[in-house]
Amino acid sequence: MTDLPTTAPSAAKVGLGFDYNDGGISNQKLALLGLVINASRMPDATDRFIYLPRIYSRDQDESKSTFHAFGDVFWTEMFVAFLHRWGVGVVPIPEVDYADRIERGGWNHFHLGAAHLGSIAEKEETAATDIISDFCRSLVPRVKSSSLFQALCSEIIYKNNLSVMAQFRIEGDWASYCRYNLDPVLVRPEQNYLTPVEICAKIKCSLPDVDQLYVFCDERYAPQPKHLINQEVQDATGIRLFWKTDFMDVETYKNMSAIDASLIDFEISKLASTFIGLSRSTFSNMSAFERFSKDFTSLSHDYIYNLPQENLGLRVDKGTRVDPWETCGLPWPS
Protein backbone atom coordinates (compact mmCIF):
# COMPACT_ATOMS: atom_id res chain seq x y z
CA MET A 1 0.00 0.00 0.00
CA THR A 2 1.07 3.59 -0.55
CA ASP A 3 0.67 6.76 1.47
CA LEU A 4 -2.45 8.81 0.89
CA PRO A 5 -1.73 11.87 -1.25
CA THR A 6 -1.88 14.94 0.94
CA THR A 7 -1.91 17.55 -1.80
CA ALA A 8 -5.00 17.97 -3.92
CA PRO A 9 -4.47 18.12 -7.69
CA SER A 10 -4.23 21.54 -9.27
CA ALA A 11 -7.10 22.94 -11.30
CA ALA A 12 -5.35 21.67 -14.43
CA LYS A 13 -5.30 18.15 -13.02
CA VAL A 14 -8.85 16.91 -12.74
CA GLY A 15 -7.85 13.40 -11.71
CA LEU A 16 -7.91 10.15 -13.63
CA GLY A 17 -11.24 8.76 -14.64
CA PHE A 18 -13.87 8.10 -17.26
CA ASP A 19 -17.50 9.04 -17.70
CA TYR A 20 -19.13 5.60 -17.68
CA ASN A 21 -18.36 2.13 -19.00
CA ASP A 22 -21.07 0.87 -21.33
CA GLY A 23 -20.61 -2.83 -20.55
CA GLY A 24 -22.40 -4.97 -18.01
CA ILE A 25 -21.79 -4.45 -14.31
CA SER A 26 -18.87 -6.91 -14.13
CA ASN A 27 -17.12 -5.06 -16.97
CA GLN A 28 -17.80 -1.78 -15.18
CA LYS A 29 -16.19 -3.18 -12.03
CA LEU A 30 -13.08 -4.25 -13.93
CA ALA A 31 -12.81 -0.82 -15.57
CA LEU A 32 -13.05 0.82 -12.15
CA LEU A 33 -10.44 -1.58 -10.75
CA GLY A 34 -8.08 -0.71 -13.59
CA LEU A 35 -8.60 2.99 -12.90
CA VAL A 36 -7.68 2.56 -9.23
CA ILE A 37 -4.61 0.51 -10.10
CA ASN A 38 -3.50 3.16 -12.61
CA ALA A 39 -3.86 5.90 -10.02
CA SER A 40 -2.12 3.95 -7.25
CA ARG A 41 0.93 3.47 -9.51
CA MET A 42 1.42 7.16 -10.29
CA PRO A 43 4.93 8.17 -9.13
CA ASP A 44 3.79 11.67 -8.15
CA ALA A 45 1.39 11.72 -5.19
CA THR A 46 -0.44 14.72 -6.66
CA ASP A 47 -1.49 12.51 -9.58
CA ARG A 48 -3.05 9.80 -7.41
CA PHE A 49 -6.58 11.15 -7.61
CA ILE A 50 -9.58 9.74 -9.43
CA TYR A 51 -13.15 10.76 -10.01
CA LEU A 52 -15.82 8.10 -9.64
CA PRO A 53 -17.65 7.25 -12.87
CA ARG A 54 -21.35 7.18 -13.42
CA ILE A 55 -22.86 3.71 -13.34
CA TYR A 56 -24.60 2.53 -16.50
CA SER A 57 -27.79 0.55 -16.08
CA ARG A 58 -27.43 -1.42 -19.31
CA ASP A 59 -30.65 -2.76 -20.76
CA GLN A 60 -30.47 -4.85 -23.94
CA ASP A 61 -33.19 -2.53 -25.21
CA GLU A 62 -30.92 0.52 -25.23
CA SER A 63 -33.89 2.89 -25.06
CA LYS A 64 -34.42 1.65 -21.48
CA SER A 65 -30.81 2.06 -20.36
CA THR A 66 -30.21 4.69 -17.66
CA PHE A 67 -27.35 6.44 -15.85
CA HIS A 68 -26.84 6.67 -12.10
CA ALA A 69 -24.46 8.52 -9.82
CA PHE A 70 -21.88 6.21 -8.26
CA GLY A 71 -23.21 6.88 -4.76
CA ASP A 72 -26.74 5.92 -5.77
CA VAL A 73 -25.56 2.40 -6.64
CA PHE A 74 -22.64 1.68 -4.26
CA TRP A 75 -21.86 2.68 -0.68
CA THR A 76 -19.40 5.49 -1.35
CA GLU A 77 -17.92 5.87 2.14
CA MET A 78 -16.77 2.26 2.24
CA PHE A 79 -15.22 2.52 -1.23
CA VAL A 80 -13.45 5.80 -0.48
CA ALA A 81 -11.94 4.21 2.64
CA PHE A 82 -10.55 1.47 0.38
CA LEU A 83 -9.07 4.10 -1.95
CA HIS A 84 -7.38 5.82 0.98
CA ARG A 85 -5.82 2.52 2.06
CA TRP A 86 -4.16 2.32 -1.35
CA GLY A 87 -3.08 5.95 -1.46
CA VAL A 88 -5.72 7.21 -3.87
CA GLY A 89 -7.78 10.35 -3.36
CA VAL A 90 -11.14 11.33 -4.84
CA VAL A 91 -12.17 14.50 -6.64
CA PRO A 92 -15.60 15.47 -7.99
CA ILE A 93 -16.50 14.21 -11.44
CA PRO A 94 -15.61 16.97 -13.93
CA GLU A 95 -17.17 18.09 -17.18
CA VAL A 96 -14.88 16.53 -19.75
CA ASP A 97 -15.03 16.09 -23.51
CA TYR A 98 -13.98 12.52 -24.29
CA ALA A 99 -12.18 11.74 -27.52
CA ASP A 100 -14.01 8.50 -28.26
CA ARG A 101 -15.90 5.56 -26.77
CA ILE A 102 -12.67 3.95 -25.50
CA GLU A 103 -11.71 7.03 -23.48
CA ARG A 104 -15.26 7.80 -22.35
CA GLY A 105 -15.83 4.20 -21.24
CA GLY A 106 -12.47 3.60 -19.63
CA TRP A 107 -11.89 0.50 -21.76
CA ASN A 108 -8.13 0.87 -21.41
CA HIS A 109 -8.65 0.76 -17.65
CA PHE A 110 -10.85 -2.30 -18.17
CA HIS A 111 -8.04 -4.16 -19.92
CA LEU A 112 -5.69 -3.37 -17.04
CA GLY A 113 -8.26 -4.56 -14.50
CA ALA A 114 -8.92 -7.78 -16.44
CA ALA A 115 -5.18 -8.39 -16.83
CA HIS A 116 -4.65 -7.89 -13.11
CA LEU A 117 -7.39 -10.43 -12.35
CA GLY A 118 -5.62 -12.87 -14.67
CA SER A 119 -2.29 -12.26 -12.97
CA ILE A 120 -3.67 -13.38 -9.60
CA ALA A 121 -3.44 -16.99 -10.74
CA GLU A 122 0.35 -16.69 -10.64
CA LYS A 123 0.50 -15.37 -7.06
CA GLU A 124 -2.07 -17.41 -5.18
CA GLU A 125 -0.27 -17.04 -1.84
CA THR A 126 -0.85 -13.26 -1.80
CA ALA A 127 -4.15 -13.09 -3.70
CA ALA A 128 -6.35 -12.58 -0.62
CA THR A 129 -4.46 -9.42 0.37
CA ASP A 130 -3.98 -8.02 -3.14
CA ILE A 131 -5.59 -4.72 -4.15
CA ILE A 132 -8.23 -6.57 -6.19
CA SER A 133 -9.42 -8.55 -3.16
CA ASP A 134 -9.69 -5.38 -1.07
CA PHE A 135 -11.50 -3.78 -4.02
CA CYS A 136 -14.05 -6.61 -4.15
CA ARG A 137 -14.70 -6.46 -0.41
CA SER A 138 -15.12 -2.68 -0.51
CA LEU A 139 -17.36 -2.17 -3.56
CA VAL A 140 -20.71 -2.94 -1.91
CA PRO A 141 -24.02 -2.37 -3.75
CA ARG A 142 -26.68 -0.43 -1.88
CA VAL A 143 -29.33 -2.86 -3.11
CA LYS A 144 -27.66 -5.54 -0.97
CA SER A 145 -29.07 -3.72 2.07
CA SER A 146 -32.62 -3.62 0.66
CA SER A 147 -35.54 -5.55 2.10
CA LEU A 148 -36.10 -7.07 -1.36
CA PHE A 149 -32.62 -8.59 -1.44
CA GLN A 150 -32.94 -9.90 2.11
CA ALA A 151 -36.32 -11.47 1.32
CA LEU A 152 -34.97 -13.12 -1.85
CA CYS A 153 -32.01 -14.59 0.02
CA SER A 154 -34.32 -15.96 2.69
CA GLU A 155 -36.55 -17.64 0.11
CA ILE A 156 -33.74 -18.98 -2.07
CA ILE A 157 -31.16 -20.07 0.48
CA TYR A 158 -33.03 -20.69 3.72
CA LYS A 159 -36.54 -21.80 2.76
CA ASN A 160 -35.79 -23.64 -0.50
CA ASN A 161 -32.15 -24.66 0.04
CA LEU A 162 -31.17 -23.68 -3.51
CA SER A 163 -27.42 -23.84 -3.07
CA VAL A 164 -26.61 -25.07 -6.60
CA MET A 165 -26.80 -22.17 -9.04
CA ALA A 166 -26.05 -21.65 -12.72
CA GLN A 167 -25.67 -18.79 -15.14
CA PHE A 168 -27.75 -19.41 -18.25
CA ARG A 169 -26.16 -17.05 -20.77
CA ILE A 170 -28.85 -17.61 -23.39
CA GLU A 171 -29.94 -14.06 -24.20
CA GLY A 172 -29.85 -12.74 -27.75
CA ASP A 173 -26.95 -10.35 -27.18
CA TRP A 174 -24.71 -13.23 -26.08
CA ALA A 175 -25.69 -15.33 -29.09
CA SER A 176 -24.65 -12.45 -31.37
CA TYR A 177 -21.43 -11.83 -29.45
CA CYS A 178 -20.43 -15.50 -29.67
CA ARG A 179 -21.22 -15.72 -33.38
CA TYR A 180 -19.63 -12.51 -34.59
CA ASN A 181 -16.98 -11.61 -31.98
CA LEU A 182 -15.89 -14.61 -29.95
CA ASP A 183 -16.09 -17.70 -32.15
CA PRO A 184 -14.11 -16.22 -35.08
CA VAL A 185 -11.04 -15.58 -32.87
CA LEU A 186 -10.98 -18.80 -30.84
CA VAL A 187 -8.00 -21.05 -31.45
CA ARG A 188 -9.91 -24.19 -30.34
CA PRO A 189 -13.64 -24.99 -30.39
CA GLU A 190 -15.63 -24.03 -27.30
CA GLN A 191 -19.29 -24.35 -26.38
CA ASN A 192 -20.07 -20.85 -25.20
CA TYR A 193 -23.67 -20.70 -26.37
CA LEU A 194 -25.76 -23.66 -25.28
CA THR A 195 -29.48 -24.14 -24.73
CA PRO A 196 -30.82 -24.64 -21.20
CA VAL A 197 -31.35 -28.34 -21.94
CA GLU A 198 -27.75 -28.72 -23.14
CA ILE A 199 -26.42 -26.91 -20.07
CA CYS A 200 -28.50 -29.04 -17.71
CA ALA A 201 -27.51 -32.24 -19.51
CA LYS A 202 -23.88 -31.44 -18.67
CA ILE A 203 -24.86 -30.64 -15.08
CA LYS A 204 -26.68 -33.97 -14.73
CA CYS A 205 -23.70 -35.80 -16.20
CA SER A 206 -21.26 -34.31 -13.68
CA LEU A 207 -23.61 -33.82 -10.72
CA PRO A 208 -26.23 -36.61 -10.97
CA ASP A 209 -27.75 -35.83 -7.57
CA VAL A 210 -28.78 -32.30 -8.58
CA ASP A 211 -32.55 -32.18 -9.00
CA GLN A 212 -33.14 -28.45 -8.51
CA LEU A 213 -31.23 -25.47 -9.80
CA TYR A 214 -31.38 -21.72 -9.28
CA VAL A 215 -30.87 -19.86 -12.58
CA PHE A 216 -29.32 -16.48 -13.40
CA CYS A 217 -30.61 -15.00 -16.63
CA ASP A 218 -32.15 -11.78 -17.89
CA GLU A 219 -35.58 -13.32 -18.33
CA ARG A 220 -36.83 -10.37 -20.37
CA TYR A 221 -34.48 -11.35 -23.18
CA ALA A 222 -34.48 -15.14 -22.89
CA PRO A 223 -35.30 -16.90 -26.17
CA GLN A 224 -38.38 -18.54 -24.60
CA PRO A 225 -40.70 -17.86 -21.64
CA LYS A 226 -39.41 -19.49 -18.48
CA HIS A 227 -42.32 -21.93 -18.18
CA LEU A 228 -41.38 -23.47 -21.53
CA ILE A 229 -37.70 -23.64 -20.55
CA ASN A 230 -38.66 -25.21 -17.22
CA GLN A 231 -40.74 -27.91 -18.89
CA GLU A 232 -38.13 -28.76 -21.52
CA VAL A 233 -35.37 -29.04 -18.91
CA GLN A 234 -37.42 -31.13 -16.51
CA ASP A 235 -38.57 -33.48 -19.29
CA ALA A 236 -35.00 -33.93 -20.55
CA THR A 237 -33.02 -34.04 -17.30
CA GLY A 238 -35.39 -34.18 -14.33
CA ILE A 239 -33.96 -30.91 -12.99
CA ARG A 240 -36.44 -28.35 -11.65
CA LEU A 241 -35.45 -24.75 -12.36
CA PHE A 242 -36.03 -21.72 -10.14
CA TRP A 243 -35.71 -18.06 -11.16
CA LYS A 244 -35.76 -14.90 -9.08
CA THR A 245 -39.21 -14.02 -10.46
CA ASP A 246 -40.48 -17.15 -8.69
CA PHE A 247 -39.86 -15.32 -5.41
CA MET A 248 -40.94 -11.76 -6.12
CA ASP A 249 -43.98 -9.75 -7.14
CA VAL A 250 -44.43 -9.31 -10.90
CA GLU A 251 -44.81 -5.54 -10.66
CA THR A 252 -41.68 -5.25 -8.52
CA TYR A 253 -39.72 -7.09 -11.19
CA LYS A 254 -41.16 -4.98 -14.01
CA ASN A 255 -40.20 -1.77 -12.22
CA MET A 256 -36.69 -2.94 -11.30
CA SER A 257 -33.82 -1.20 -13.06
CA ALA A 258 -31.44 -3.33 -15.10
CA ILE A 259 -28.55 -2.44 -12.79
CA ASP A 260 -30.43 -3.51 -9.64
CA ALA A 261 -31.46 -6.78 -11.30
CA SER A 262 -27.85 -7.47 -12.30
CA LEU A 263 -26.45 -6.60 -8.88
CA ILE A 264 -29.04 -8.74 -7.10
CA ASP A 265 -28.16 -11.67 -9.37
CA PHE A 266 -24.46 -11.17 -8.74
CA GLU A 267 -24.74 -10.93 -4.96
CA ILE A 268 -26.97 -14.01 -4.81
CA SER A 269 -24.47 -15.92 -6.96
CA LYS A 270 -21.85 -15.35 -4.26
CA LEU A 271 -24.00 -17.39 -1.85
CA ALA A 272 -23.83 -20.54 -3.99
CA SER A 273 -22.10 -23.64 -2.68
CA THR A 274 -21.87 -24.89 -6.27
CA PHE A 275 -21.87 -22.44 -9.17
CA ILE A 276 -21.92 -23.34 -12.87
CA GLY A 277 -21.07 -20.75 -15.50
CA LEU A 278 -18.70 -19.90 -18.34
CA SER A 279 -15.03 -19.03 -18.26
CA ARG A 280 -15.74 -16.44 -20.99
CA SER A 281 -18.22 -14.60 -18.76
CA THR A 282 -16.99 -11.80 -16.51
CA PHE A 283 -20.10 -12.45 -14.36
CA SER A 284 -19.00 -16.05 -13.69
CA ASN A 285 -15.35 -15.16 -13.23
CA MET A 286 -15.94 -12.23 -10.91
CA SER A 287 -18.44 -14.24 -8.87
CA ALA A 288 -15.86 -16.97 -8.33
CA PHE A 289 -13.14 -14.51 -7.40
CA GLU A 290 -15.30 -12.36 -5.12
CA ARG A 291 -16.32 -15.40 -3.10
CA PHE A 292 -12.64 -16.21 -2.68
CA SER A 293 -11.72 -12.65 -1.74
CA LYS A 294 -14.54 -12.46 0.80
CA ASP A 295 -13.58 -15.60 2.72
CA PHE A 296 -9.83 -15.69 1.91
CA THR A 297 -10.35 -19.23 0.63
CA SER A 298 -12.25 -21.16 -2.01
CA LEU A 299 -15.19 -22.63 -0.11
CA SER A 300 -17.42 -23.31 -3.11
CA HIS A 301 -17.18 -25.75 -6.00
CA ASP A 302 -17.35 -23.92 -9.32
CA TYR A 303 -17.78 -25.48 -12.73
CA ILE A 304 -17.88 -24.26 -16.31
CA TYR A 305 -19.94 -25.63 -19.17
CA ASN A 306 -18.07 -24.20 -22.16
CA LEU A 307 -15.51 -27.01 -22.49
CA PRO A 308 -16.45 -29.00 -25.63
CA GLN A 309 -17.34 -32.20 -23.80
CA GLU A 310 -20.37 -33.97 -22.34
CA ASN A 311 -19.70 -33.00 -18.74
CA LEU A 312 -18.77 -29.87 -16.80
CA GLY A 313 -15.24 -28.71 -16.13
CA LEU A 314 -14.19 -28.13 -12.50
CA ARG A 315 -12.68 -24.67 -11.96
CA VAL A 316 -9.29 -24.55 -10.26
CA ASP A 317 -8.50 -20.89 -11.02
CA LYS A 318 -10.65 -18.87 -8.57
CA GLY A 319 -12.17 -17.05 -11.55
CA THR A 320 -8.91 -15.67 -12.91
CA ARG A 321 -8.79 -17.39 -16.33
CA VAL A 322 -10.89 -17.13 -19.48
CA ASP A 323 -9.56 -20.04 -21.54
CA PRO A 324 -11.65 -23.05 -20.45
CA TRP A 325 -8.70 -25.47 -20.40
CA GLU A 326 -6.60 -23.10 -18.30
CA THR A 327 -9.63 -22.48 -16.07
CA CYS A 328 -9.78 -26.20 -15.27
CA GLY A 329 -6.02 -26.79 -15.18
CA LEU A 330 -6.19 -29.09 -18.20
CA PRO A 331 -3.65 -29.47 -21.01
CA TRP A 332 -4.70 -27.94 -24.30
CA PRO A 333 -6.13 -30.53 -26.68
CA SER A 334 -3.89 -31.47 -29.53
mmCIF file of N, CA and C in Angstrom, residues 20-81:
data_model
loop_
_atom_site.group_PDB
_atom_site.id
_atom_site.type_symbol
_atom_site.label_atom_id
_atom_site.label_comp_id
_atom_site.label_asym_id
_atom_site.label_seq_id
_atom_site.Cartn_x
_atom_site.Cartn_y
_atom_site.Cartn_z
ATOM 1 N N TYR A 20 -18.424 6.817 -18.050
ATOM 2 C CA TYR A 20 -19.130 5.595 -17.680
ATOM 3 C C TYR A 20 -18.689 4.493 -18.631
ATOM 4 N N ASN A 21 -18.666 3.279 -18.149
ATOM 5 C CA ASN A 21 -18.360 2.130 -18.995
ATOM 6 C C ASN A 21 -19.681 1.547 -19.480
ATOM 7 N N ASP A 22 -19.781 1.299 -20.779
ATOM 8 C CA ASP A 22 -21.068 0.869 -21.335
ATOM 9 C C ASP A 22 -21.231 -0.645 -21.415
ATOM 10 N N GLY A 23 -20.434 -1.381 -20.631
ATOM 11 C CA GLY A 23 -20.611 -2.828 -20.551
ATOM 12 C C GLY A 23 -21.532 -3.203 -19.406
ATOM 13 N N GLY A 24 -21.630 -4.499 -19.157
ATOM 14 C CA GLY A 24 -22.399 -4.973 -18.012
ATOM 15 C C GLY A 24 -21.698 -4.614 -16.711
ATOM 16 N N ILE A 25 -22.317 -4.918 -15.596
ATOM 17 C CA ILE A 25 -21.793 -4.453 -14.313
ATOM 18 C C ILE A 25 -20.436 -5.065 -13.995
ATOM 19 N N SER A 26 -20.184 -6.309 -14.400
ATOM 20 C CA SER A 26 -18.871 -6.908 -14.130
ATOM 21 C C SER A 26 -17.783 -6.213 -14.939
ATOM 22 N N ASN A 27 -18.078 -5.831 -16.175
ATOM 23 C CA ASN A 27 -17.119 -5.061 -16.971
ATOM 24 C C ASN A 27 -16.887 -3.694 -16.358
ATOM 25 N N GLN A 28 -17.944 -3.085 -15.829
ATOM 26 C CA GLN A 28 -17.800 -1.784 -15.181
ATOM 27 C C GLN A 28 -16.908 -1.894 -13.945
ATOM 28 N N LYS A 29 -17.048 -2.975 -13.208
ATOM 29 C CA LYS A 29 -16.194 -3.182 -12.031
ATOM 30 C C LYS A 29 -14.731 -3.302 -12.444
ATOM 31 N N LEU A 30 -14.455 -4.058 -13.497
ATOM 32 C CA LEU A 30 -13.081 -4.248 -13.935
ATOM 33 C C LEU A 30 -12.479 -2.943 -14.459
ATOM 34 N N ALA A 31 -13.296 -2.121 -15.114
ATOM 35 C CA ALA A 31 -12.809 -0.816 -15.566
ATOM 36 C C ALA A 31 -12.464 0.068 -14.373
ATOM 37 N N LEU A 32 -13.306 0.038 -13.355
ATOM 38 C CA LEU A 32 -13.046 0.824 -12.147
ATOM 39 C C LEU A 32 -11.805 0.304 -11.429
ATOM 40 N N LEU A 33 -11.643 -1.006 -11.357
ATOM 41 C CA LEU A 33 -10.442 -1.585 -10.754
ATOM 42 C C LEU A 33 -9.188 -1.110 -11.483
ATOM 43 N N GLY A 34 -9.224 -1.159 -12.812
ATOM 44 C CA GLY A 34 -8.076 -0.709 -13.591
ATOM 45 C C GLY A 34 -7.759 0.748 -13.346
ATOM 46 N N LEU A 35 -8.793 1.567 -13.203
ATOM 47 C CA LEU A 35 -8.596 2.990 -12.904
ATOM 48 C C LEU A 35 -7.877 3.176 -11.575
ATOM 49 N N VAL A 36 -8.315 2.448 -10.557
ATOM 50 C CA VAL A 36 -7.685 2.558 -9.230
ATOM 51 C C VAL A 36 -6.227 2.096 -9.284
ATOM 52 N N ILE A 37 -5.979 0.997 -9.980
ATOM 53 C CA ILE A 37 -4.606 0.510 -10.099
ATOM 54 C C ILE A 37 -3.728 1.537 -10.808
ATOM 55 N N ASN A 38 -4.251 2.122 -11.889
ATOM 56 C CA ASN A 38 -3.497 3.157 -12.606
ATOM 57 C C ASN A 38 -3.122 4.304 -11.675
ATOM 58 N N ALA A 39 -4.101 4.766 -10.918
ATOM 59 C CA ALA A 39 -3.856 5.904 -10.025
ATOM 60 C C ALA A 39 -2.856 5.543 -8.931
ATOM 61 N N SER A 40 -2.990 4.345 -8.362
ATOM 62 C CA SER A 40 -2.116 3.950 -7.254
ATOM 63 C C SER A 40 -0.661 3.820 -7.693
ATOM 64 N N ARG A 41 -0.425 3.646 -8.997
ATOM 65 C CA ARG A 41 0.931 3.466 -9.510
ATOM 66 C C ARG A 41 1.577 4.780 -9.950
ATOM 67 N N MET A 42 0.860 5.884 -9.874
ATOM 68 C CA MET A 42 1.423 7.158 -10.291
ATOM 69 C C MET A 42 2.600 7.526 -9.384
ATOM 70 N N PRO A 43 3.753 7.855 -9.962
ATOM 71 C CA PRO A 43 4.929 8.168 -9.129
ATOM 72 C C PRO A 43 4.769 9.447 -8.320
ATOM 73 N N ASP A 44 4.005 10.400 -8.838
ATOM 74 C CA ASP A 44 3.789 11.674 -8.149
ATOM 75 C C ASP A 44 2.490 11.595 -7.353
ATOM 76 N N ALA A 45 2.567 11.830 -6.058
ATOM 77 C CA ALA A 45 1.388 11.723 -5.192
ATOM 78 C C ALA A 45 0.266 12.656 -5.619
ATOM 79 N N THR A 46 0.609 13.783 -6.245
ATOM 80 C CA THR A 46 -0.440 14.721 -6.660
ATOM 81 C C THR A 46 -1.229 14.204 -7.848
ATOM 82 N N ASP A 47 -0.765 13.117 -8.459
ATOM 83 C CA ASP A 47 -1.491 12.513 -9.584
ATOM 84 C C ASP A 47 -2.358 11.338 -9.153
ATOM 85 N N ARG A 48 -2.306 10.977 -7.874
ATOM 86 C CA ARG A 48 -3.048 9.804 -7.411
ATOM 87 C C ARG A 48 -4.462 10.186 -6.958
ATOM 88 N N PHE A 49 -5.199 10.772 -7.862
ATOM 89 C CA PHE A 49 -6.585 11.149 -7.613
ATOM 90 C C PHE A 49 -7.443 10.628 -8.758
ATOM 91 N N ILE A 50 -8.631 10.185 -8.413
ATOM 92 C CA ILE A 50 -9.580 9.739 -9.433
ATOM 93 C C ILE A 50 -10.923 10.412 -9.182
ATOM 94 N N TYR A 51 -11.736 10.430 -10.205
ATOM 95 C CA TYR A 51 -13.148 10.760 -10.005
ATOM 96 C C TYR A 51 -13.956 9.505 -10.308
ATOM 97 N N LEU A 52 -15.013 9.314 -9.547
ATOM 98 C CA LEU A 52 -15.816 8.099 -9.645
ATOM 99 C C LEU A 52 -16.771 8.198 -10.824
ATOM 100 N N PRO A 53 -16.806 7.190 -11.668
ATOM 101 C CA PRO A 53 -17.646 7.249 -12.873
ATOM 102 C C PRO A 53 -19.122 7.117 -12.544
ATOM 103 N N ARG A 54 -19.930 7.511 -13.498
ATOM 104 C CA ARG A 54 -21.347 7.179 -13.422
ATOM 105 C C ARG A 54 -21.510 5.678 -13.673
ATOM 106 N N ILE A 55 -22.566 5.128 -13.143
ATOM 107 C CA ILE A 55 -22.862 3.714 -13.344
ATOM 108 C C ILE A 55 -23.953 3.593 -14.408
ATOM 109 N N TYR A 56 -23.701 2.713 -15.356
ATOM 110 C CA TYR A 56 -24.602 2.531 -16.497
ATOM 111 C C TYR A 56 -25.525 1.349 -16.231
ATOM 112 N N SER A 57 -26.800 1.609 -16.223
ATOM 113 C CA SER A 57 -27.788 0.547 -16.079
ATOM 114 C C SER A 57 -28.110 0.054 -17.485
ATOM 115 N N ARG A 58 -27.383 -0.979 -17.918
ATOM 116 C CA ARG A 58 -27.434 -1.416 -19.307
ATOM 117 C C ARG A 58 -28.577 -2.377 -19.545
ATOM 118 N N ASP A 59 -29.538 -1.920 -20.336
ATOM 119 C CA ASP A 59 -30.648 -2.763 -20.761
ATOM 120 C C ASP A 59 -30.389 -3.172 -22.204
ATOM 121 N N GLN A 60 -30.685 -4.418 -22.554
ATOM 122 C CA GLN A 60 -30.465 -4.851 -23.938
ATOM 123 C C GLN A 60 -31.310 -4.038 -24.911
ATOM 124 N N ASP A 61 -32.442 -3.534 -24.465
ATOM 125 C CA ASP A 61 -33.194 -2.534 -25.208
ATOM 126 C C ASP A 61 -32.612 -1.178 -24.808
ATOM 127 N N GLU A 62 -31.687 -0.668 -25.618
ATOM 128 C CA GLU A 62 -30.918 0.516 -25.234
ATOM 129 C C GLU A 62 -31.790 1.710 -24.868
ATOM 130 N N SER A 63 -32.997 1.759 -25.382
ATOM 131 C CA SER A 63 -33.886 2.886 -25.056
ATOM 132 C C SER A 63 -34.275 2.885 -23.586
ATOM 133 N N LYS A 64 -34.074 1.755 -22.898
ATOM 134 C CA LYS A 64 -34.420 1.652 -21.483
ATOM 135 C C LYS A 64 -33.196 1.744 -20.567
ATOM 136 N N SER A 65 -32.013 1.922 -21.162
ATOM 137 C CA SER A 65 -30.807 2.062 -20.358
ATOM 138 C C SER A 65 -30.801 3.413 -19.654
ATOM 139 N N THR A 66 -30.222 3.458 -18.442
ATOM 140 C CA THR A 66 -30.209 4.693 -17.659
ATOM 141 C C THR A 66 -28.840 4.883 -17.008
ATOM 142 N N PHE A 67 -28.596 6.102 -16.518
ATOM 143 C CA PHE A 67 -27.345 6.437 -15.850
ATOM 144 C C PHE A 67 -27.625 6.778 -14.390
ATOM 145 N N HIS A 68 -26.668 6.443 -13.530
ATOM 146 C CA HIS A 68 -26.842 6.675 -12.101
ATOM 147 C C HIS A 68 -25.535 7.176 -11.495
ATOM 148 N N ALA A 69 -25.640 8.082 -10.549
ATOM 149 C CA ALA A 69 -24.457 8.521 -9.816
ATOM 150 C C ALA A 69 -23.877 7.335 -9.059
ATOM 151 N N PHE A 70 -22.558 7.308 -8.933
ATOM 152 C CA PHE A 70 -21.878 6.208 -8.257
ATOM 153 C C PHE A 70 -22.484 5.955 -6.873
ATOM 154 N N GLY A 71 -22.704 7.010 -6.125
ATOM 155 C CA GLY A 71 -23.210 6.881 -4.760
ATOM 156 C C GLY A 71 -24.646 6.423 -4.661
ATOM 157 N N ASP A 72 -25.383 6.444 -5.774
ATOM 158 C CA ASP A 72 -26.743 5.922 -5.771
ATOM 159 C C ASP A 72 -26.765 4.405 -5.948
ATOM 160 N N VAL A 73 -25.641 3.843 -6.364
ATOM 161 C CA VAL A 73 -25.563 2.399 -6.636
ATOM 162 C C VAL A 73 -24.691 1.679 -5.615
ATOM 163 N N PHE A 74 -23.565 2.301 -5.206
ATOM 164 C CA PHE A 74 -22.643 1.680 -4.264
ATOM 165 C C PHE A 74 -22.476 2.558 -3.033
ATOM 166 N N TRP A 75 -22.114 1.936 -1.901
ATOM 167 C CA TRP A 75 -21.860 2.678 -0.676
ATOM 168 C C TRP A 75 -20.524 3.402 -0.816
ATOM 169 N N THR A 76 -20.585 4.716 -1.015
ATOM 170 C CA THR A 76 -19.397 5.493 -1.347
ATOM 171 C C THR A 76 -18.387 5.534 -0.211
ATOM 172 N N GLU A 77 -18.840 5.719 1.013
ATOM 173 C CA GLU A 77 -17.918 5.872 2.137
ATOM 174 C C GLU A 77 -17.004 4.654 2.277
ATOM 175 N N MET A 78 -17.558 3.477 2.126
ATOM 176 C CA MET A 78 -16.765 2.260 2.239
ATOM 177 C C MET A 78 -15.735 2.186 1.109
ATOM 178 N N PHE A 79 -16.139 2.587 -0.096
ATOM 179 C CA PHE A 79 -15.220 2.520 -1.230
ATOM 180 C C PHE A 79 -14.118 3.574 -1.114
ATOM 181 N N VAL A 80 -14.459 4.753 -0.648
ATOM 182 C CA VAL A 80 -13.450 5.805 -0.480
ATOM 183 C C VAL A 80 -12.428 5.394 0.580
ATOM 184 N N ALA A 81 -12.883 4.702 1.616
ATOM 185 C CA ALA A 81 -11.941 4.206 2.636
ATOM 186 C C ALA A 81 -10.952 3.224 2.014
#
